[in-house]
């Protein structure tokens, strides 16, 4: 299966539901608006957000003189593409090493995503260092080391139970002295509601900044798409603790319904950097808003 096919397959349920509404061919009536907004809410976009989107949607339908379900459907797709398009200026001369800190709750796919990102960067000829700042979970260091070996990345770790901030510091120093283009720091999965664990992350961030003031250059929150709206609470807490610059949404190949991407970008106005569509090393895609909306809402001409 191709990348787009896999995403499409994952989001099939939402798409089928919406196709049924549009294809029913009825008038542009309340029933249509209701069915479509229900489908988006069921897809994890969040009721409050869907209400706001639909206020805007109705206004635009009026102004544009849209009169059929088909046209309205095309319009809402364009609106969602706009919502999902968050661009950040790219740096012509990115600092070296470019430091990416990867955070998120337990089991969302942080370490796997780091492995996939390392693979992609190595394919572009970049020198990569992976830093094992998850010193908490048994086996976490070894898990990252396997990815480092597989991708030909440098690897910096201490022992299980070591101070995560100290590992981050070591990794920064090593990445600098070895001339790495990119350093990616893995962190322990932590529940966003556990204050002491969030404090530990803040400490790590302080240590990184003390080492190199412009770092980290990217703070990526990884969320599991199948957890639906709970990802919003996670993002709120992590954003408050460390200030997020980007998102990764994983497990879009599973039973995810996709609306969480819209909810997250609307709320935080930060880009979705990557999406995960499988467990394999190549199963990471750049986020393409238009392709995403096509996969989620379908293409009924
Ligand atoms: N289907 C699917 N599985 C994924 C994806 N990304 C990660 N996984 C799986 O999710 C599980 C957890 O992945 P990890 O990378 O260990 O997650 P983590 O966030 O590092 O977990 P902790 O370090 O324990 O917090 C593994 O079985 C991965 O293979 C994805 O995009 N799709
Ligand atoms: Mg991990």
XYZ file of C-alpha atoms and ligand atoms in Angstrom:
334
model
C 0.000 0.000 0.000
C 1.272 3.489 -0.832
C 1.543 6.228 1.784
C -1.595 8.020 0.759
C -3.472 4.732 0.479
C -2.495 3.809 3.996
C -3.679 7.119 5.391
C -6.858 6.791 3.351
C -7.374 3.314 4.663
C -6.943 4.521 8.246
C -9.428 7.344 7.828
C -11.908 5.263 5.847
C -14.667 5.342 8.426
C -14.939 9.121 8.491
C -14.787 9.287 4.723
C -17.532 6.728 4.217
C -19.823 8.554 6.611
C -19.331 11.859 4.827
C -19.678 10.319 1.374
C -23.083 8.965 2.337
C -24.270 12.431 3.335
C -23.042 14.215 0.239
C -24.096 11.535 -2.210
C -27.602 11.376 -0.860
C -28.168 14.329 -3.176
C -30.673 16.175 -1.022
C -30.986 19.939 -0.718
C -28.618 22.200 1.168
C -30.816 22.024 4.234
C -30.493 21.728 8.005
C -30.337 17.971 7.717
C -27.204 18.299 5.604
C -25.487 20.690 8.000
C -26.386 18.542 10.944
C -25.223 15.282 9.405
C -21.958 16.811 8.236
C -21.173 18.473 11.555
C -22.029 15.259 13.392
C -19.622 13.384 11.171
C -16.822 15.845 11.983
C -17.563 15.681 15.701
C -17.555 11.892 15.513
C -14.175 12.222 13.800
C -12.729 13.885 16.939
C -12.692 17.468 15.680
C -14.413 18.609 18.909
C -17.957 19.940 19.229
C -17.012 23.513 20.098
C -14.633 23.777 17.195
C -17.086 22.252 14.738
C -19.699 24.806 15.826
C -17.290 27.635 15.086
C -16.300 26.136 11.755
C -19.959 25.770 10.795
C -20.835 29.378 11.668
C -18.131 30.421 9.273
C -19.200 27.757 6.753
C -22.798 28.978 6.652
C -21.629 32.569 6.224
C -19.402 31.638 3.339
C -22.110 29.567 1.682
C -24.393 32.595 1.742
C -21.808 35.016 0.457
C -20.724 32.691 -2.343
C -24.279 31.812 -3.322
C -23.621 28.099 -2.918
C -26.784 26.094 -3.404
C -25.918 22.404 -3.688
C -24.514 19.802 -1.331
C -21.694 19.103 -3.743
C -20.538 22.742 -3.810
C -20.884 23.070 -0.061
C -18.815 19.952 0.372
C -16.060 21.378 -1.826
C -16.165 24.575 0.229
C -15.837 22.875 3.601
C -12.895 20.897 2.294
C -11.154 24.104 1.261
C -11.857 25.575 4.684
C -10.313 22.572 6.405
C -7.252 22.691 4.161
C -6.833 26.348 5.181
C -7.188 25.421 8.826
C -4.534 22.738 8.545
C -2.075 24.932 6.694
C 0.283 26.489 9.204
C 3.541 27.627 7.725
C 6.617 28.633 9.587
C 9.565 30.377 7.980
C 12.305 27.903 7.163
C 15.860 28.807 8.079
C 18.307 29.233 5.206
C 21.205 28.411 7.493
C 19.889 26.167 10.236
C 22.087 26.116 13.327
C 24.277 23.064 13.723
C 23.362 20.905 15.463
C 19.664 21.458 14.949
C 18.240 20.217 18.243
C 14.846 18.544 18.366
C 13.284 17.599 21.682
C 10.539 14.984 21.436
C 7.891 14.839 24.162
C 4.562 13.156 24.831
C 2.638 10.761 27.039
C 3.479 7.070 27.319
C 3.369 4.864 24.282
C 2.319 7.414 21.676
C 5.231 6.559 19.392
C 7.981 9.015 20.350
C 10.910 6.627 20.040
C 9.616 5.015 16.855
C 9.067 8.441 15.291
C 12.630 9.426 16.204
C 13.900 6.289 14.476
C 11.872 7.097 11.359
C 13.041 10.717 11.387
C 16.658 9.597 11.730
C 16.179 7.308 8.747
C 14.781 10.168 6.678
C 17.586 12.546 7.679
C 20.269 9.939 6.999
C 18.721 9.440 3.577
C 19.259 13.161 3.002
C 22.912 12.725 3.914
C 22.667 14.379 7.339
C 24.801 13.418 10.290
C 22.464 12.540 13.124
C 22.909 12.015 16.856
C 20.211 10.407 18.992
C 20.213 11.222 22.714
C 18.603 8.748 25.107
C 17.067 11.109 27.642
C 14.405 8.541 28.488
C 16.276 7.079 31.430
C 13.089 6.042 33.164
C 11.499 3.108 31.383
C 13.369 -0.191 31.418
C 14.584 -0.974 27.923
C 14.092 2.543 26.604
C 17.813 3.187 26.107
C 18.299 -0.084 24.244
C 15.230 0.600 22.096
C 16.684 3.907 20.908
C 20.088 2.330 20.393
C 18.548 -0.188 17.993
C 17.208 2.725 15.929
C 20.592 4.454 16.035
C 22.297 1.307 14.762
C 19.683 0.715 12.091
C 19.961 4.241 10.757
C 23.691 4.761 11.191
C 23.183 7.548 13.722
C 25.476 8.412 16.620
C 24.126 7.482 19.991
C 24.562 9.105 23.404
C 23.250 7.553 26.603
C 23.981 7.115 30.271
C 22.556 4.402 32.487
C 18.953 3.664 33.385
C 17.827 5.999 36.159
C 20.363 8.708 35.253
C 19.339 12.358 35.329
C 17.611 13.004 31.996
C 18.808 16.619 31.881
C 22.380 15.433 32.282
C 21.972 13.053 29.330
C 20.572 15.927 27.277
C 23.606 18.035 28.201
C 26.033 15.242 27.247
C 24.236 14.703 23.977
C 24.440 18.421 23.136
C 28.166 18.435 23.780
C 28.721 15.263 21.789
C 26.619 16.448 18.838
C 28.647 19.664 18.750
C 32.044 18.057 18.996
C 31.180 15.433 16.378
C 29.741 17.975 13.994
C 26.254 16.474 13.822
C 23.700 18.263 11.700
C 20.824 17.151 13.867
C 20.431 16.018 17.455
C 17.169 14.358 18.417
C 16.464 13.861 22.108
C 14.121 11.097 23.189
C 12.302 11.632 26.495
C 10.374 9.402 28.835
C 6.659 9.118 28.264
C 4.943 11.048 30.996
C 1.388 11.691 31.966
C 0.595 15.325 31.332
C -1.243 15.557 34.664
C 1.769 14.500 36.776
C 3.286 17.736 37.994
C 6.645 16.314 39.082
C 7.179 14.665 35.686
C 6.337 17.876 33.859
C 8.773 19.722 36.148
C 11.491 17.289 35.176
C 10.865 18.176 31.543
C 11.091 21.892 32.325
C 14.399 21.263 34.037
C 15.700 19.448 30.970
C 14.683 22.413 28.837
C 16.529 24.833 31.135
C 19.681 22.740 30.959
C 19.508 22.580 27.172
C 19.052 26.358 26.914
C 21.906 26.959 29.313
C 24.115 24.843 27.101
C 23.009 26.509 23.853
C 20.669 29.512 24.069
C 18.973 28.991 20.673
C 18.255 25.318 21.433
C 16.111 23.366 21.258
C 15.205 24.466 17.746
C 12.145 22.297 17.710
C 9.970 20.901 20.495
C 7.758 18.236 19.016
C 4.752 16.799 20.776
C 3.849 13.319 19.601
C 0.195 12.362 19.942
C -1.543 9.109 19.124
C -4.437 9.838 16.757
C -6.501 6.998 18.158
C -6.785 8.725 21.546
C -9.057 11.337 19.982
C -9.860 14.467 21.951
C -7.633 13.478 24.874
C -4.734 14.607 22.696
C -6.005 18.165 23.229
C -5.475 17.969 26.984
C -2.024 16.539 26.441
C -1.115 19.355 24.087
C -2.380 22.002 26.513
C -0.258 20.625 29.359
C 2.918 20.084 27.349
C 2.585 23.456 25.676
C 2.297 25.118 29.049
C 5.344 23.272 30.385
C 7.777 23.573 27.493
C 6.161 25.548 24.644
C 5.543 23.369 21.603
C 6.780 24.303 18.142
C 5.382 21.356 16.209
C 3.251 18.243 16.284
C 3.551 14.671 15.154
C 0.385 12.604 14.844
C 0.973 8.861 14.891
C -1.112 5.750 14.276
C -3.172 7.281 11.511
C -3.078 3.850 9.899
C -5.219 2.427 12.674
C -8.716 3.260 13.798
C -8.087 7.002 13.947
C -10.757 9.307 12.648
C -8.514 12.222 11.819
C -10.373 15.236 13.212
C -7.841 15.724 15.976
C -5.438 17.219 13.437
C -7.895 20.045 12.777
C -8.584 20.598 16.468
C -4.888 20.764 17.334
C -3.818 23.128 14.574
C -6.760 25.474 15.171
C -6.071 25.590 18.879
C -2.287 25.966 18.859
C -1.527 27.331 15.415
C 1.601 25.217 15.163
C 2.398 22.977 12.204
C 1.973 19.242 12.067
C 5.476 18.245 11.070
C 5.015 14.552 10.435
C 2.380 11.867 10.508
C 2.931 8.216 11.347
C 1.109 5.632 9.280
C 2.630 2.375 10.500
C 5.298 0.743 12.609
C 7.914 0.407 9.879
C 10.969 2.589 9.408
C 9.551 4.233 6.279
C 6.079 4.805 7.688
C 6.467 8.513 8.313
C 5.125 11.205 6.022
C 5.387 14.927 5.736
C 2.031 16.390 6.557
C 0.207 17.521 3.442
C -3.023 19.342 4.389
C -4.720 18.748 1.049
C -3.893 15.053 0.917
C -5.021 14.741 4.504
C -8.392 16.352 3.854
C -8.855 14.168 0.767
C -8.129 11.083 2.852
C -10.489 12.171 5.581
C -13.372 13.611 3.563
C -12.917 11.815 0.283
C -13.102 13.022 -3.264
C -16.575 12.906 -4.682
C -15.871 15.194 -7.609
N 0.309 1.427 13.832
C 1.223 2.287 14.244
N 1.958 1.999 15.323
C 2.883 2.901 15.711
C 3.091 4.120 15.028
N 4.074 4.787 15.668
C 4.455 4.003 16.709
N 3.745 2.872 16.751
C 3.822 1.755 17.731
O 3.457 2.240 19.012
C 4.133 1.501 20.012
C 4.810 2.460 20.981
O 5.846 3.108 20.287
P 7.077 3.810 21.002
O 7.844 4.490 19.938
O 7.795 2.868 21.875
O 6.303 4.864 21.887
P 6.918 5.887 22.963
O 6.086 7.109 22.911
O 8.359 6.045 22.741
O 6.631 5.069 24.314
P 7.267 5.341 25.767
O 8.712 5.605 25.559
O 6.991 4.086 26.525
O 6.531 6.500 26.317
C 5.096 0.594 19.291
O 4.540 -0.700 19.204
C 5.215 1.229 17.907
O 5.551 0.311 16.913
C 2.276 4.391 13.861
O 2.352 5.440 13.195
N 1.365 3.437 13.528
Mg 9.969 5.843 24.016
